Amino acid sequence: MNIKSELLESILTCPHCQASEVISIEVGSSYHLYRCHSCSTILKPKSGDCCILCSFANRDCSSSEQNLAA
């Protein structure tokens, strides 16, 4: 049985070097740590954000979208 996961694409911008890259994650999941491919800085969510997408990407993670819909 093949189960396809829906992917969420977002553009993540490093606050240290301003490099941007497109990342894809499964809907319903989130990243809590991420290493910038350009400068190797480890990104962590800002205080009050649930993940790095909510802190540094052009769109929030699907978890926060689901929370807003509730």
Coordinates of C-alpha atoms in Angstrom, one line a residue:
M1 CA 0.0 0.0 0.0
N2 CA 1.4 3.4 -1.1
I3 CA 0.6 6.4 1.1
K4 CA 1.5 9.7 -0.4
S5 CA 2.2 12.5 2.0
E6 CA 1.3 16.1 1.1
L7 CA 4.3 18.3 1.0
L8 CA 4.4 22.0 2.0
E9 CA 7.1 24.1 0.2
S10 CA 8.4 27.3 1.7
I11 CA 11.3 29.7 1.1
L12 CA 13.5 29.8 4.2
T13 CA 15.8 32.8 4.5
C14 CA 18.8 32.7 6.9
P15 CA 18.9 35.7 9.2
H16 CA 22.7 35.6 9.3
C17 CA 23.7 35.5 5.7
Q18 CA 20.4 36.2 3.9
A19 CA 20.7 33.1 1.8
S20 CA 17.4 31.7 0.7
E21 CA 16.4 28.1 -0.2
V22 CA 13.2 26.2 -0.9
I23 CA 12.5 23.5 1.6
S24 CA 9.8 20.9 1.6
I25 CA 8.3 19.2 4.7
E26 CA 5.3 16.9 5.2
V27 CA 2.1 18.6 6.1
G28 CA 1.6 18.4 9.9
S29 CA 5.3 18.3 10.7
S30 CA 7.7 21.0 11.5
Y31 CA 11.5 21.7 11.9
H32 CA 12.9 22.8 15.2
L33 CA 16.5 23.0 14.1
Y34 CA 17.9 23.6 10.6
R35 CA 21.5 24.1 9.3
C36 CA 21.9 26.9 6.7
H37 CA 23.4 25.3 3.6
S38 CA 25.3 28.6 2.9
C39 CA 26.9 29.6 6.2
S40 CA 26.2 26.5 8.3
T41 CA 24.5 28.5 11.1
I42 CA 22.0 26.4 13.1
L43 CA 18.7 28.1 13.0
K44 CA 16.3 27.7 16.0
P45 CA 12.8 29.1 16.3
K46 CA 12.4 32.6 17.7
S47 CA 10.7 32.9 21.1
G48 CA 7.0 32.3 20.7
D49 CA 7.3 30.5 17.3
C50 CA 6.7 26.7 17.0
C51 CA 9.4 26.0 14.4
I52 CA 11.9 27.6 12.0
L53 CA 9.3 28.0 9.3
C54 CA 7.2 30.3 11.5
S55 CA 10.4 32.2 12.3
F56 CA 12.3 32.5 9.0
A57 CA 10.2 31.3 6.1
N58 CA 7.7 33.1 3.8
R59 CA 4.9 31.0 5.2
D60 CA 4.0 29.4 8.5
C61 CA 4.1 25.7 9.0
S62 CA 0.9 23.7 8.5
S63 CA 0.7 23.1 12.3
S64 CA 0.0 26.8 12.9
E65 CA -2.4 27.0 10.0
Q66 CA -4.3 24.1 11.5
N67 CA -4.3 25.8 14.9
L68 CA -5.7 29.0 13.4
A69 CA -8.5 27.1 11.7
A70 CA -9.6 25.5 14.9

